PDB file of C-alpha atoms in Angstrom:
ATOM      1  CA  MET G   1     -25.580  23.831   5.673  1.00  0.00           C
ATOM      2  CA  SER G   2     -23.555  22.680   2.162  1.00  0.00           C
ATOM      3  CA  ASN G   3     -22.256  19.864   1.472  1.00  0.00           C
ATOM      4  CA  PHE G   4     -18.661  21.178   1.408  1.00  0.00           C
ATOM      5  CA  ARG G   5     -19.560  22.678   5.310  1.00  0.00           C
ATOM      6  CA  SER G   6     -21.282  19.422   6.444  1.00  0.00           C
ATOM      7  CA  THR G   7     -18.275  17.292   4.681  1.00  0.00           C
ATOM      8  CA  ALA G   8     -15.522  19.496   6.317  1.00  0.00           C
ATOM      9  CA  ILE G   9     -17.325  19.513   9.464  1.00  0.00           C
ATOM     10  CA  PHE G  10     -17.613  15.328   9.583  1.00  0.00           C
ATOM     11  CA  ARG G  11     -13.615  15.016   8.501  1.00  0.00           C
ATOM     12  CA  ALA G  12     -12.368  16.926  11.489  1.00  0.00           C
ATOM     13  CA  LEU G  13     -14.596  15.288  13.847  1.00  0.00           C
ATOM     14  CA  ARG G  14     -13.694  11.799  12.514  1.00  0.00           C
ATOM     15  CA  PHE G  15      -9.475  13.385  13.088  1.00  0.00           C
ATOM     16  CA  ILE G  16     -10.256  14.038  16.609  1.00  0.00           C
ATOM     17  CA  LYS G  17     -11.749  10.663  17.415  1.00  0.00           C
ATOM     18  CA  HIS G  18      -9.205   8.911  15.695  1.00  0.00           C
ATOM     19  CA  SER G  19      -6.384  11.179  17.207  1.00  0.00           C
ATOM     20  CA  VAL G  20      -8.307  10.148  20.718  1.00  0.00           C
ATOM     21  CA  ARG G  21      -7.727   6.845  20.434  1.00  0.00           C
ATOM     22  CA  ASN G  22      -4.535   6.448  19.016  1.00  0.00           C
ATOM     23  CA  PHE G  23      -3.299   8.462  22.247  1.00  0.00           C
ATOM     24  CA  ILE G  24      -5.210   6.391  24.583  1.00  0.00           C
ATOM     25  CA  ASN G  25      -3.581   3.021  22.370  1.00  0.00           C
ATOM     26  CA  GLU G  26       0.085   4.478  21.896  1.00  0.00           C
ATOM     27  CA  THR G  27      -0.685   5.144  26.329  1.00  0.00           C
ATOM     28  CA  SER G  28      -1.464   1.755  26.834  1.00  0.00           C
ATOM     29  CA  GLY G  29       1.399   0.342  24.498  1.00  0.00           C
ATOM     30  CA  LYS G  30      -1.064  -1.383  21.721  1.00  0.00           C
ATOM     31  CA  ARG G  31       0.155   1.416  19.259  1.00  0.00           C
ATOM     32  CA  PRO G  32       4.064   2.845  18.630  1.00  0.00           C
ATOM     33  CA  ARG G  33       4.606   6.631  18.615  1.00  0.00           C
ATOM     34  CA  ILE G  34       5.741   7.190  15.187  1.00  0.00           C
ATOM     35  CA  PRO G  35       7.011  10.589  14.644  1.00  0.00           C
ATOM     36  CA  VAL G  36       6.582  12.466  11.670  1.00  0.00           C
ATOM     37  CA  GLU G  37       8.800  14.715  10.113  1.00  0.00           C
ATOM     38  CA  GLY G  38       7.787  17.915   9.453  1.00  0.00           C
ATOM     39  CA  THR G  39       8.517  18.666   5.551  1.00  0.00           C
ATOM     40  CA  SER G  40       8.787  20.904   2.333  1.00  0.00           C
ATOM     41  CA  LYS G  41       7.962  18.381   0.097  1.00  0.00           C
ATOM     42  CA  SER G  42       4.836  18.733  -1.891  1.00  0.00           C
ATOM     43  CA  LEU G  43       2.421  15.897  -1.251  1.00  0.00           C
ATOM     44  CA  LEU G  44       0.200  14.925  -3.831  1.00  0.00           C
ATOM     45  CA  THR G  45      -2.945  12.305  -3.285  1.00  0.00           C
ATOM     46  CA  LEU G  46      -4.233  10.130  -6.066  1.00  0.00           C
ATOM     47  CA  GLY G  47      -7.077   7.593  -6.295  1.00  0.00           C
ATOM     48  CA  THR G  48     -10.410   7.153  -4.529  1.00  0.00           C
ATOM     49  CA  GLU G  49     -10.739   7.893  -0.495  1.00  0.00           C
ATOM     50  CA  TYR G  50     -10.664   4.115  -0.336  1.00  0.00           C
ATOM     51  CA  GLY G  51      -7.351   3.353  -2.985  1.00  0.00           C
ATOM     52  CA  GLY G  52      -6.373   6.482  -2.615  1.00  0.00           C
ATOM     53  CA  TRP G  53      -2.292   6.978  -1.674  1.00  0.00           C
ATOM     54  CA  THR G  54      -0.142  10.319  -0.456  1.00  0.00           C
ATOM     55  CA  PHE G  55       3.177  10.806  -1.764  1.00  0.00           C
ATOM     56  CA  SER G  56       5.207  13.532  -2.547  1.00  0.00           C
ATOM     57  CA  ASP G  57       5.726  14.792  -5.965  1.00  0.00           C
ATOM     58  CA  GLU G  58       8.592  14.510  -7.450  1.00  0.00           C
ATOM     59  CA  PRO G  59      10.669  15.027 -10.416  1.00  0.00           C
ATOM     60  CA  ASN G  60      12.101  11.299 -10.434  1.00  0.00           C
ATOM     61  CA  LEU G  61       8.604   9.626 -10.813  1.00  0.00           C
ATOM     62  CA  THR G  62       8.139  10.948 -14.337  1.00  0.00           C
ATOM     63  CA  GLY G  63       8.876   7.768 -16.261  1.00  0.00           C
ATOM     64  CA  GLY G  64       9.872   5.545 -13.719  1.00  0.00           C
ATOM     65  CA  THR G  65       8.917   2.109 -11.912  1.00  0.00           C
ATOM     66  CA  ILE G  66       6.945   1.808  -9.097  1.00  0.00           C
ATOM     67  CA  VAL G  67       5.897  -1.384  -7.202  1.00  0.00           C
ATOM     68  CA  SER G  68       2.502  -1.848  -6.108  1.00  0.00           C
ATOM     69  CA  CYS G  69       1.536  -3.975  -4.000  1.00  0.00           C
ATOM     70  CA  GLY G  70      -1.706  -5.304  -2.544  1.00  0.00           C
ATOM     71  CA  ALA G  71      -4.459  -4.523  -5.051  1.00  0.00           C
ATOM     72  CA  GLY G  72      -7.784  -5.755  -3.784  1.00  0.00           C
ATOM     73  CA  GLU G  73     -10.261  -4.480  -6.188  1.00  0.00           C
ATOM     74  CA  ASP G  74      -9.432  -0.649  -6.303  1.00  0.00           C
ATOM     75  CA  ILE G  75      -6.322   0.107  -8.761  1.00  0.00           C
ATOM     76  CA  SER G  76      -7.453   3.667  -8.508  1.00  0.00           C
ATOM     77  CA  PHE G  77      -4.358   4.884  -7.690  1.00  0.00           C
ATOM     78  CA  ASP G  78      -1.958   2.632  -9.885  1.00  0.00           C
ATOM     79  CA  VAL G  79      -4.289   3.663 -13.123  1.00  0.00           C
ATOM     80  CA  LEU G  80      -3.892   7.772 -12.125  1.00  0.00           C
ATOM     81  CA  PHE G  81       0.216   7.682 -10.897  1.00  0.00           C
ATOM     82  CA  SER G  82       0.743   5.611 -14.422  1.00  0.00           C
ATOM     83  CA  ALA G  83      -1.361   8.311 -16.357  1.00  0.00           C
ATOM     84  CA  LYS G  84       0.396  11.303 -14.599  1.00  0.00           C
ATOM     85  CA  TYR G  85       3.619  10.459 -14.353  1.00  0.00           C
ATOM     86  CA  GLY G  86       4.459   8.118 -17.756  1.00  0.00           C
ATOM     87  CA  ALA G  87       5.344   5.532 -15.081  1.00  0.00           C
ATOM     88  CA  LYS G  88       5.617   1.850 -15.109  1.00  0.00           C
ATOM     89  CA  VAL G  89       3.059  -0.075 -12.417  1.00  0.00           C
ATOM     90  CA  ILE G  90       4.404  -3.585 -11.256  1.00  0.00           C
ATOM     91  CA  ILE G  91       0.868  -4.733  -9.482  1.00  0.00           C
ATOM     92  CA  VAL G  92       1.710  -7.257  -7.212  1.00  0.00           C
ATOM     93  CA  ASP G  93      -1.017  -9.313  -5.876  1.00  0.00           C
ATOM     94  CA  PRO G  94      -1.802 -13.438  -6.013  1.00  0.00           C
ATOM     95  CA  THR G  95      -5.408 -13.305  -4.021  1.00  0.00           C
ATOM     96  CA  PRO G  96      -7.837 -14.432  -6.908  1.00  0.00           C
ATOM     97  CA  ARG G  97     -10.699 -11.671  -6.608  1.00  0.00           C
ATOM     98  CA  ALA G  98      -7.451  -8.999  -7.332  1.00  0.00           C
ATOM     99  CA  VAL G  99      -6.440 -10.668 -10.243  1.00  0.00           C
ATOM    100  CA  LYS G 100      -9.922 -11.005 -11.589  1.00  0.00           C
ATOM    101  CA  HIS G 101     -10.275  -7.072 -10.840  1.00  0.00           C
ATOM    102  CA  VAL G 102      -6.734  -5.755 -12.216  1.00  0.00           C
ATOM    103  CA  LYS G 103      -7.323  -8.122 -15.671  1.00  0.00           C
ATOM    104  CA  GLU G 104     -10.768  -6.049 -15.678  1.00  0.00           C
ATOM    105  CA  ILE G 105      -9.923  -3.192 -15.548  1.00  0.00           C
ATOM    106  CA  ILE G 106      -6.744  -3.353 -17.484  1.00  0.00           C
ATOM    107  CA  ALA G 107      -9.163  -4.938 -20.284  1.00  0.00           C
ATOM    108  CA  LEU G 108     -11.315  -2.115 -20.441  1.00  0.00           C
ATOM    109  CA  ILE G 109      -8.849   0.412 -20.484  1.00  0.00           C
ATOM    110  CA  THR G 110      -7.217  -1.372 -23.371  1.00  0.00           C
ATOM    111  CA  GLU G 111     -10.676  -1.521 -25.419  1.00  0.00           C
ATOM    112  CA  SER G 112     -11.615   2.284 -24.750  1.00  0.00           C
ATOM    113  CA  ALA G 113      -7.252   3.488 -25.805  1.00  0.00           C
ATOM    114  CA  ARG G 114      -8.522   0.970 -28.994  1.00  0.00           C
ATOM    115  CA  GLN G 115     -11.681   2.751 -29.631  1.00  0.00           C
ATOM    116  CA  GLY G 116     -10.216   6.426 -28.579  1.00  0.00           C
ATOM    117  CA  THR G 117     -12.989   6.796 -25.678  1.00  0.00           C
ATOM    118  CA  LEU G 118     -10.456   6.768 -22.759  1.00  0.00           C
ATOM    119  CA  GLY G 119     -11.322  10.746 -22.227  1.00  0.00           C
ATOM    120  CA  SER G 120     -15.105   9.847 -21.540  1.00  0.00           C
ATOM    121  CA  LEU G 121     -14.035   6.665 -19.306  1.00  0.00           C
ATOM    122  CA  GLU G 122     -15.049   6.142 -15.843  1.00  0.00           C
ATOM    123  CA  LEU G 123     -13.492   3.991 -13.650  1.00  0.00           C
ATOM    124  CA  TYR G 124     -14.329   4.370  -9.563  1.00  0.00           C
ATOM    125  CA  GLY G 125     -16.772   7.265  -9.922  1.00  0.00           C
ATOM    126  CA  ILE G 126     -13.421   9.289 -11.621  1.00  0.00           C
ATOM    127  CA  LYS G 127     -13.735  10.603 -15.427  1.00  0.00           C
ATOM    128  CA  ASP G 128     -11.194  11.495 -17.913  1.00  0.00           C
ATOM    129  CA  PHE G 129      -8.519   8.531 -18.163  1.00  0.00           C
ATOM    130  CA  SER G 130      -7.345  10.135 -21.448  1.00  0.00           C
ATOM    131  CA  LYS G 131      -3.326   9.782 -20.461  1.00  0.00           C
ATOM    132  CA  ALA G 132      -3.944   5.989 -19.463  1.00  0.00           C
ATOM    133  CA  ASP G 133      -1.508   3.564 -21.253  1.00  0.00           C
ATOM    134  CA  PRO G 134      -2.644  -0.304 -20.554  1.00  0.00           C
ATOM    135  CA  SER G 135       0.939  -0.768 -21.636  1.00  0.00           C
ATOM    136  CA  LYS G 136       2.283   0.681 -18.347  1.00  0.00           C
ATOM    137  CA  LEU G 137       0.459  -1.200 -16.517  1.00  0.00           C
ATOM    138  CA  LEU G 138       1.576  -4.900 -15.134  1.00  0.00           C
ATOM    139  CA  LEU G 139       0.194  -7.641 -13.031  1.00  0.00           C
ATOM    140  CA  LEU G 140       2.261 -10.153 -10.946  1.00  0.00           C
ATOM    141  CA  GLU G 141       0.145 -12.856  -9.656  1.00  0.00           C
ATOM    142  CA  ARG G 142       3.069 -13.239  -6.812  1.00  0.00           C
ATOM    143  CA  ALA G 143       3.311 -12.546  -2.826  1.00  0.00           C
ATOM    144  CA  LEU G 144       6.190  -9.812  -2.091  1.00  0.00           C
ATOM    145  CA  TRP G 145       7.746 -11.324   0.714  1.00  0.00           C
ATOM    146  CA  SER G 146      10.965 -11.476   2.695  1.00  0.00           C
ATOM    147  CA  GLU G 147      12.328 -14.440   0.401  1.00  0.00           C
ATOM    148  CA  ARG G 148      11.085 -16.467  -2.745  1.00  0.00           C
ATOM    149  CA  CYS G 149       9.015 -19.440  -1.512  1.00  0.00           C
ATOM    150  CA  ASN G 150       5.656 -20.902  -1.339  1.00  0.00           C
ATOM    151  CA  LEU G 151       3.351 -18.880   0.276  1.00  0.00           C
ATOM    152  CA  LYS G 152      -0.041 -20.002   2.946  1.00  0.00           C
ATOM    153  CA  LEU G 153      -2.234 -16.954   2.429  1.00  0.00           C
ATOM    154  CA  PHE G 154      -5.308 -17.220   4.922  1.00  0.00           C
ATOM    155  CA  LEU G 155      -8.394 -15.800   4.230  1.00  0.00           C
ATOM    156  CA  PRO G 156      -9.960 -12.822   5.721  1.00  0.00           C
ATOM    157  CA  LYS G 157     -12.428 -13.504   8.528  1.00  0.00           C
ATOM    158  CA  ASN G 158     -15.265 -11.543   6.900  1.00  0.00           C
ATOM    159  CA  PRO G 159     -15.983 -13.366   3.351  1.00  0.00           C
ATOM    160  CA  ASP G 160     -16.828 -10.599   1.690  1.00  0.00           C
ATOM    161  CA  HIS G 161     -13.395  -9.010   2.292  1.00  0.00           C
ATOM    162  CA  VAL G 162     -10.916  -9.732  -0.753  1.00  0.00           C
ATOM    163  CA  SER G 163      -7.369  -9.090   1.234  1.00  0.00           C
ATOM    164  CA  HIS G 164      -5.553 -12.640   2.303  1.00  0.00           C
ATOM    165  CA  SER G 165      -2.935 -12.632   5.159  1.00  0.00           C
ATOM    166  CA  ALA G 166      -0.007 -14.571   5.424  1.00  0.00           C
ATOM    167  CA  LEU G 167       0.206 -13.695   9.286  1.00  0.00           C
ATOM    168  CA  ASP G 168      -3.356 -13.819   9.993  1.00  0.00           C
ATOM    169  CA  PHE G 169      -3.260 -11.069  12.265  1.00  0.00           C
ATOM    170  CA  GLN G 170      -7.569 -11.139  11.915  1.00  0.00           C
ATOM    171  CA  ASN G 171      -7.409 -14.270  13.398  1.00  0.00           C
ATOM    172  CA  GLU G 172      -5.360 -13.140  16.199  1.00  0.00           C
ATOM    173  CA  TYR G 173      -2.532 -14.478  14.289  1.00  0.00           C
ATOM    174  CA  SER G 174      -3.729 -18.290  14.672  1.00  0.00           C
ATOM    175  CA  GLN G 175      -2.572 -19.679  11.278  1.00  0.00           C
ATOM    176  CA  LYS G 176      -5.055 -22.285  11.712  1.00  0.00           C
ATOM    177  CA  GLY G 177      -8.136 -21.486   9.054  1.00  0.00           C
ATOM    178  CA  GLU G 178      -8.333 -21.755   5.606  1.00  0.00           C
ATOM    179  CA  PHE G 179      -5.758 -20.373   3.146  1.00  0.00           C
ATOM    180  CA  ILE G 180      -4.326 -20.705   0.018  1.00  0.00           C
ATOM    181  CA  GLU G 181      -1.073 -21.360  -1.437  1.00  0.00           C
ATOM    182  CA  VAL G 182       0.852 -19.101  -4.232  1.00  0.00           C
ATOM    183  CA  LYS G 183       4.498 -18.445  -5.084  1.00  0.00           C
ATOM    184  CA  ALA G 184       5.996 -15.435  -3.236  1.00  0.00           C
ATOM    185  CA  LEU G 185       9.288 -13.485  -3.959  1.00  0.00           C
ATOM    186  CA  SER G 186      11.353 -11.018  -2.441  1.00  0.00           C
ATOM    187  CA  TYR G 187      12.348  -7.446  -3.097  1.00  0.00           C
ATOM    188  CA  ASN G 188      14.867  -7.998  -4.597  1.00  0.00           C
ATOM    189  CA  ASP G 189      13.843 -10.591  -7.292  1.00  0.00           C
ATOM    190  CA  LEU G 190      11.623  -8.118  -8.637  1.00  0.00           C
ATOM    191  CA  PHE G 191      14.929  -5.864 -10.449  1.00  0.00           C
ATOM    192  CA  ASP G 192      15.513  -9.296 -12.165  1.00  0.00           C
ATOM    193  CA  GLU G 193      12.227 -10.294 -12.716  1.00  0.00           C
ATOM    194  CA  PHE G 194      11.164  -6.895 -14.906  1.00  0.00           C
ATOM    195  CA  ASP G 195      14.676  -5.976 -15.737  1.00  0.00           C
ATOM    196  CA  ILE G 196      14.738  -2.945 -13.989  1.00  0.00           C
ATOM    197  CA  ASP G 197      17.418  -0.658 -12.196  1.00  0.00           C
ATOM    198  CA  GLU G 198      15.540   1.710  -9.477  1.00  0.00           C
ATOM    199  CA  VAL G 199      12.072   1.783  -7.914  1.00  0.00           C
ATOM    200  CA  SER G 200      10.556   5.517  -7.788  1.00  0.00           C
ATOM    201  CA  LEU G 201       8.291   4.403  -4.721  1.00  0.00           C
ATOM    202  CA  LEU G 202       7.302   1.158  -3.376  1.00  0.00           C
ATOM    203  CA  LYS G 203       3.481   0.989  -1.931  1.00  0.00           C
ATOM    204  CA  LEU G 204       3.133  -2.275   0.521  1.00  0.00           C
ATOM    205  CA  ASP G 205      -0.983  -2.959   1.470  1.00  0.00           C
ATOM    206  CA  ILE G 206      -0.211  -6.509   2.028  1.00  0.00           C
ATOM    207  CA  GLU G 207      -1.722  -7.265   5.158  1.00  0.00           C
ATOM    208  CA  GLY G 208       0.520  -7.470   7.821  1.00  0.00           C
ATOM    209  CA  ALA G 209       3.561  -8.766   5.310  1.00  0.00           C
ATOM    210  CA  GLU G 210       4.866  -5.783   4.914  1.00  0.00           C
ATOM    211  CA  VAL G 211       7.133  -5.831   8.297  1.00  0.00           C
ATOM    212  CA  GLU G 212       8.456  -8.931   6.469  1.00  0.00           C
ATOM    213  CA  VAL G 213       9.493  -6.959   3.084  1.00  0.00           C
ATOM    214  CA  LEU G 214      10.428  -3.933   4.772  1.00  0.00           C
ATOM    215  CA  ASN G 215      12.861  -5.556   7.412  1.00  0.00           C
ATOM    216  CA  SER G 216      14.386  -7.696   4.392  1.00  0.00           C
ATOM    217  CA  LEU G 217      15.618  -5.045   2.724  1.00  0.00           C
ATOM    218  CA  SER G 218      19.152  -3.863   3.770  1.00  0.00           C
ATOM    219  CA  GLU G 219      21.719  -0.795   2.546  1.00  0.00           C
ATOM    220  CA  LYS G 220      22.926  -3.178  -0.345  1.00  0.00           C
ATOM    221  CA  ASP G 221      19.561  -2.995  -2.063  1.00  0.00           C
ATOM    222  CA  ALA G 222      18.518  -0.487  -4.436  1.00  0.00           C
ATOM    223  CA  LEU G 223      15.751   0.841  -2.171  1.00  0.00           C
ATOM    224  CA  PRO G 224      13.142   3.180  -3.324  1.00  0.00           C
ATOM    225  CA  LEU G 225      13.197   6.452  -2.943  1.00  0.00           C
ATOM    226  CA  GLN G 226       9.781   6.422  -1.509  1.00  0.00           C
ATOM    227  CA  ILE G 227       7.731   3.871   0.193  1.00  0.00           C
ATOM    228  CA  CYS G 228       4.403   4.135   1.066  1.00  0.00           C
ATOM    229  CA  VAL G 229       2.802   1.354   3.677  1.00  0.00           C
ATOM    230  CA  GLU G 230      -0.395   0.601   5.501  1.00  0.00           C
ATOM    231  CA  TYR G 231       0.212  -0.909   9.025  1.00  0.00           C
ATOM    232  CA  ASP G 232      -2.087  -3.651   8.492  1.00  0.00           C
ATOM    233  CA  GLU G 233      -1.814  -4.627  11.879  1.00  0.00           C
ATOM    234  CA  LEU G 234      -2.389  -1.537  13.850  1.00  0.00           C
ATOM    235  CA  LEU G 235      -6.084  -1.879  12.968  1.00  0.00           C
ATOM    236  CA  LYS G 236      -6.456  -4.231  15.341  1.00  0.00           C
ATOM    237  CA  PRO G 237      -4.217  -2.605  18.372  1.00  0.00           C
ATOM    238  CA  ASN G 238      -2.117  -5.207  19.885  1.00  0.00           C
ATOM    239  CA  ARG G 239       0.942  -5.096  22.084  1.00  0.00           C
ATOM    240  CA  LEU G 240       2.843  -7.578  19.316  1.00  0.00           C
ATOM    241  CA  ALA G 241       1.780  -5.465  16.740  1.00  0.00           C
ATOM    242  CA  ALA G 242       3.260  -2.192  18.171  1.00  0.00           C
ATOM    243  CA  ARG G 243       6.542  -3.331  18.906  1.00  0.00           C
ATOM    244  CA  ARG G 244       6.702  -4.909  15.022  1.00  0.00           C
ATOM    245  CA  VAL G 245       5.492  -2.161  13.488  1.00  0.00           C
ATOM    246  CA  ARG G 246       7.615   0.145  15.945  1.00  0.00           C
ATOM    247  CA  GLU G 247      10.993  -2.265  15.005  1.00  0.00           C
ATOM    248  CA  THR G 248      10.483  -1.793  11.291  1.00  0.00           C
ATOM    249  CA  HIS G 249      10.121   2.048  11.501  1.00  0.00           C
ATOM    250  CA  ASP G 250      13.456   1.611  13.901  1.00  0.00           C
ATOM    251  CA  HIS G 251      15.000  -0.726  10.567  1.00  0.00           C
ATOM    252  CA  LEU G 252      13.771   2.155   8.054  1.00  0.00           C
ATOM    253  CA  THR G 253      15.220   5.430   9.818  1.00  0.00           C
ATOM    254  CA  HIS G 254      18.614   2.812   9.954  1.00  0.00           C
ATOM    255  CA  LEU G 255      18.466   2.596   6.416  1.00  0.00           C
ATOM    256  CA  GLY G 256      18.129   6.401   6.202  1.00  0.00           C
ATOM    257  CA  TYR G 257      14.024   7.090   5.696  1.00  0.00           C
ATOM    258  CA  SER G 258      11.850   9.494   7.242  1.00  0.00           C
ATOM    259  CA  ALA G 259       8.210   9.451   7.858  1.00  0.00           C
ATOM    260  CA  ILE G 260       7.165  12.836   6.522  1.00  0.00           C
ATOM    261  CA  TYR G 261       2.884  11.943   6.527  1.00  0.00           C
ATOM    262  CA  LYS G 262       0.800   9.072   8.305  1.00  0.00           C
ATOM    263  CA  ASP G 263      -3.194   9.363   7.608  1.00  0.00           C
ATOM    264  CA  ALA G 264      -6.192  10.346  10.562  1.00  0.00           C
ATOM    265  CA  LEU G 265      -6.170   6.278  11.275  1.00  0.00           C
ATOM    266  CA  GLY G 266      -2.693   6.539  11.519  1.00  0.00           C
ATOM    267  CA  VAL G 267      -1.836   3.436   9.650  1.00  0.00           C
ATOM    268  CA  ASN G 268      -0.973   4.199   6.397  1.00  0.00           C
ATOM    269  CA  PHE G 269       3.073   6.198   6.339  1.00  0.00           C
ATOM    270  CA  LEU G 270       4.563   7.423   3.763  1.00  0.00           C
ATOM    271  CA  TYR G 271       8.366   7.705   3.896  1.00  0.00           C
ATOM    272  CA  ILE G 272      11.251   9.458   1.571  1.00  0.00           C
ATOM    273  CA  LYS G 273      14.799   8.109   1.356  1.00  0.00           C
ATOM    274  CA  ASN G 274      17.473  10.875   2.481  1.00  0.00           C
ATOM    275  CA  THR G 275      19.807  11.604  -0.192  1.00  0.00           C
TER     276      THR G 275
END
C-alpha cells in the first residue's frame, strides 16, 4: 500500500474515532454542541500538523496585522503567514521556553536574510522561507487576558510540555501548584501598544484563557475580522468546560461571528465576522 493511501486511511479512521468520542461527550453534556456553518470561502492551512492553523484566505490579510497568542515551540504558522501576506505578526507569549524559541527562530531568519540564504532555509521540516521578513515578526513577552494586570500562570502537569495556564485546567482548576507571575494586557491594549487600527486575524491558543479574552470583547471594540481559537479545556471534557465554551460561542455569535470550521478533534475553530 502506498504511503499516501495508508496516510489517508489513518486520517479517516482517526476522524471517525474523534467523531464518535465527541458525540458521546456531547450527549453526556461534557462537550458543547457548537454548530459550524457551511461556507463558500476559500480555507487555507499554514504551518506544521502540530502548529498549523486553518483560516479564510482573504484579500484584507495582505499587508495587515495579526495577533498570534500562544507560541509554544512552533511558530511555523506565524512565519509562513507573514511571508505569504507581507503581514505584521504580533506573537504574544510570556512563558520562558516559548520566548527562548521565538527569539531563536527570529534570530535564525534574520541571519539567513543577512546572508541571502532564506531560499534554502528549513524550519520545522518546511523548506524555502525566501519571503520571510524578520522585521514583521514582533514578540510581546506578556499574556493576553481580559484586563491589564499581573497574572499567575500555572505550570503544566507534564514538565516536558511548554504551555502554562492561568486557569490551571490540566490540574482540575486547582490553582494550587507551581506558577510564574507575568504581566498581562487586554486585547484593546494591543492597539495602543503597537499603534494599530485593525486586527485582520486573532489566533488564540492560550490554555483556557481564550474564554476570558473572547468574553471581554464588546461591540464597541475594533473586533478582529477572523478568530482562530483552540478551546483547550475541551481536551479534558467536563461540564464546566462545556458551559464555559458554549457561553463564549454564544457571545461571539452575539457580536456577529459565525463558526465556519472546526478540526477533527473538535477543539480548533475558525470564526468569521459577518459584514
